[in-house]
Short mmCIF file of C-alpha atoms in Angstrom, two decimals:
data_model
loop_
_atom_site.label_atom_id
_atom_site.label_comp_id
_atom_site.label_asym_id
_atom_site.label_seq_id
_atom_site.Cartn_x
_atom_site.Cartn_y
_atom_site.Cartn_z
CA MET W 1 140.90 36.58 80.18
CA SER W 2 137.40 36.83 81.36
CA ASP W 3 135.04 39.70 80.79
CA ALA W 4 134.76 40.21 84.53
CA SER W 5 138.31 41.54 84.79
CA VAL W 6 137.80 44.30 82.23
CA PRO W 7 136.59 47.45 83.93
CA THR W 8 133.50 48.95 82.46
CA PRO W 9 133.80 52.63 81.58
CA ARG W 10 131.88 54.91 83.94
CA PRO W 11 129.58 57.47 82.47
CA ARG W 12 131.36 60.81 82.02
CA MET W 13 128.26 62.94 82.55
CA PRO W 14 128.49 63.28 86.41
CA LEU W 15 132.16 64.31 86.16
CA LEU W 16 131.29 66.91 83.54
CA LEU W 17 128.46 68.24 85.72
CA LEU W 18 130.78 68.52 88.73
CA ARG W 19 133.19 70.62 86.66
CA LEU W 20 130.42 72.90 85.36
CA LEU W 21 128.73 73.38 88.73
CA PRO W 22 131.11 76.15 89.98
CA ILE W 23 130.80 77.98 86.66
CA GLY W 24 127.01 77.82 86.84
CA ALA W 25 127.02 79.09 90.43
CA CYS W 26 129.20 82.06 89.40
CA LEU W 27 126.89 82.91 86.51
CA LEU W 28 123.88 82.74 88.82
CA VAL W 29 125.50 85.13 91.32
CA LEU W 30 126.53 87.53 88.56
CA GLY W 31 123.05 87.46 87.09
CA CYS W 32 121.55 88.42 90.45
CA ALA W 33 123.98 91.31 90.78
CA GLY W 34 123.00 92.90 87.50
CA PRO W 35 121.18 96.20 87.11
CA ARG W 36 117.88 96.46 88.95
CA ALA W 37 114.60 97.91 87.86
CA PRO W 38 114.01 101.40 89.28
CA GLU W 39 112.45 101.37 92.72
CA SER W 40 109.27 103.24 93.44
CA ALA W 41 109.26 106.44 95.49
CA ALA W 42 107.38 104.55 98.22
CA ALA W 43 110.56 102.60 98.97
CA TYR W 44 112.17 105.85 100.14
CA GLY W 45 109.34 107.01 102.36
CA PRO W 46 105.65 107.78 102.28
CA PRO W 47 104.22 109.59 99.28
CA ALA W 48 103.72 113.30 99.93
CA LEU W 49 100.22 114.31 101.01
CA THR W 50 98.28 116.68 98.82
CA ALA W 51 97.10 120.00 100.25
CA GLU W 52 93.57 118.55 100.42
CA GLN W 53 94.76 115.47 102.35
CA SER W 54 96.71 117.67 104.78
CA SER W 55 93.60 119.76 105.36
CA ASN W 56 91.51 116.63 105.92
CA VAL W 57 94.05 115.41 108.48
CA ALA W 58 93.78 118.69 110.41
CA ILE W 59 89.97 118.75 110.30
CA HIS W 60 89.73 115.12 111.42
CA ALA W 61 92.16 115.75 114.30
CA LEU W 62 90.09 118.73 115.45
CA GLY W 63 86.99 116.52 115.43
CA LEU W 64 88.63 114.19 117.96
CA VAL W 65 89.22 116.88 120.59
CA GLY W 66 87.67 115.65 123.85
CA THR W 67 88.37 111.94 123.23
CA PRO W 68 89.82 110.37 126.41
CA TYR W 69 93.54 109.68 126.71
CA ARG W 70 94.51 106.03 127.06
CA TYR W 71 98.06 104.72 127.01
CA GLY W 72 98.42 102.49 123.93
CA GLY W 73 95.01 103.63 122.65
CA ASN W 74 94.44 104.06 118.94
CA THR W 75 90.66 104.34 118.40
CA PRO W 76 88.02 106.93 119.31
CA GLU W 77 86.09 104.25 121.22
CA GLY W 78 89.08 103.11 123.26
CA GLY W 79 90.87 106.43 123.60
CA PHE W 80 94.22 107.63 122.26
CA ASP W 81 97.78 108.15 123.24
CA CYS W 82 99.68 110.70 121.14
CA SER W 83 101.06 108.29 118.53
CA GLY W 84 97.78 106.34 118.39
CA LEU W 85 95.91 109.56 117.64
CA ILE W 86 98.32 110.44 114.84
CA GLY W 87 98.19 106.95 113.34
CA TYR W 88 94.39 106.85 113.43
CA VAL W 89 93.95 110.30 111.87
CA TYR W 90 96.50 109.81 109.07
CA ARG W 91 95.21 106.34 108.23
CA SER W 92 91.53 107.30 108.13
CA SER W 93 91.93 110.77 106.56
CA ALA W 94 94.73 110.21 104.07
CA GLY W 95 95.20 106.42 103.85
CA GLN W 96 98.71 106.87 105.25
CA ALA W 97 100.23 104.50 107.80
CA THR W 98 102.56 106.11 110.34
CA PRO W 99 105.03 104.59 112.80
CA ARG W 100 103.49 103.53 116.11
CA THR W 101 106.04 105.27 118.31
CA VAL W 102 106.99 108.94 118.56
CA ALA W 103 110.68 108.02 118.41
CA ARG W 104 110.16 106.42 114.99
CA MET W 105 108.04 109.33 113.78
CA ALA W 106 111.14 111.49 114.15
CA GLY W 107 112.53 109.84 111.01
CA PHE W 108 109.24 109.65 109.09
CA GLY W 109 108.34 111.98 106.25
CA ARG W 110 110.65 114.92 105.75
CA PRO W 111 111.79 117.66 108.11
CA VAL W 112 110.10 121.05 107.83
CA PRO W 113 111.33 124.35 109.28
CA THR W 114 108.90 125.51 111.96
CA SER W 115 108.51 128.75 110.02
CA GLU W 116 106.95 126.73 107.17
CA LEU W 117 104.44 124.65 109.16
CA ARG W 118 101.15 123.89 107.42
CA SER W 119 98.02 122.07 108.52
CA GLY W 120 98.53 118.32 108.76
CA ASP W 121 102.25 118.47 109.63
CA LEU W 122 103.54 116.49 112.60
CA VAL W 123 105.02 118.41 115.52
CA LEU W 124 107.35 116.42 117.76
CA PHE W 125 108.59 117.49 121.17
CA GLY W 126 111.70 116.44 123.06
CA ALA W 127 115.45 116.80 122.78
CA ALA W 128 117.49 114.08 121.04
CA THR W 129 114.65 111.55 120.84
CA PRO W 130 111.17 113.08 120.82
CA SER W 131 108.77 111.81 123.45
CA HIS W 132 105.52 113.53 122.45
CA ALA W 133 103.82 114.45 119.17
CA GLY W 134 100.77 116.13 117.75
CA ILE W 135 99.18 117.30 114.51
CA TYR W 136 99.55 120.95 113.51
CA VAL W 137 96.17 122.42 112.52
CA GLY W 138 97.14 126.00 111.66
CA ALA W 139 97.16 129.38 113.41
CA GLY W 140 99.95 128.24 115.76
CA GLN W 141 97.83 125.39 117.20
CA PHE W 142 98.12 121.62 117.33
CA VAL W 143 95.97 118.67 118.41
CA HIS W 144 97.47 116.05 120.70
CA ALA W 145 96.69 113.47 123.38
CA PRO W 146 98.69 114.86 126.29
CA SER W 147 98.71 112.53 129.30
CA THR W 148 97.07 109.98 131.52
CA GLY W 149 93.79 111.28 132.89
CA GLY W 150 93.52 113.87 130.15
CA GLU W 151 91.86 113.97 126.79
CA VAL W 152 92.71 114.93 123.23
CA ARG W 153 92.99 118.68 123.14
CA LEU W 154 93.95 121.73 121.12
CA ASP W 155 97.00 123.66 122.38
CA ARG W 156 99.11 126.58 121.19
CA LEU W 157 102.74 126.12 120.16
CA ASP W 158 103.53 129.49 121.78
CA GLY W 159 101.92 128.51 125.09
CA ILE W 160 104.00 128.66 128.27
CA TYR W 161 104.78 124.93 128.38
CA TRP W 162 105.10 124.01 124.68
CA SER W 163 107.14 127.04 123.65
CA ARG W 164 109.89 125.89 126.05
CA GLN W 165 110.08 122.37 124.65
CA PRO W 166 112.54 121.41 121.88
CA MET W 167 110.37 120.93 118.79
CA GLN W 168 110.77 119.60 115.29
CA ALA W 169 108.26 119.29 112.47
CA ARG W 170 107.80 116.61 109.82
CA ARG W 171 105.71 116.66 106.67
CA LEU W 172 104.23 113.56 105.08
#
């Protein structure tokens, strides 16, 4: 018999690895499903504004009264629409980013009963999905960018038009 007819044993290592591969994959998946580190409060929404930050928001909003309205606008130089005004004021006064659309603002922060409004709260107008928003500044008044051709202005919540609109309030 020649040595060529005797089969040479194959290394057993690849076979062993193939058998251990499913076990390793299961351990990896189980390890990823283990307990997690606690998440920060920021993961659940924006951090609450202090009373000072809320006051700064209201004062800054009042300072922008008279700025021209511009659809999609979000700077004093270019003008504001209602959500652009809110985003600009919250970002520059309190370092807080807000959603860009009024519809998304309806789920931002936490709801506040209108009887508990304080300066710096958001006021949103519209039925199921709000279509307009402003910043409450106290004494039953809010600052907003109302419409094309207009400018940022101060209005009363109990005014003829606004008192008839469905309203909700949110606090950041």
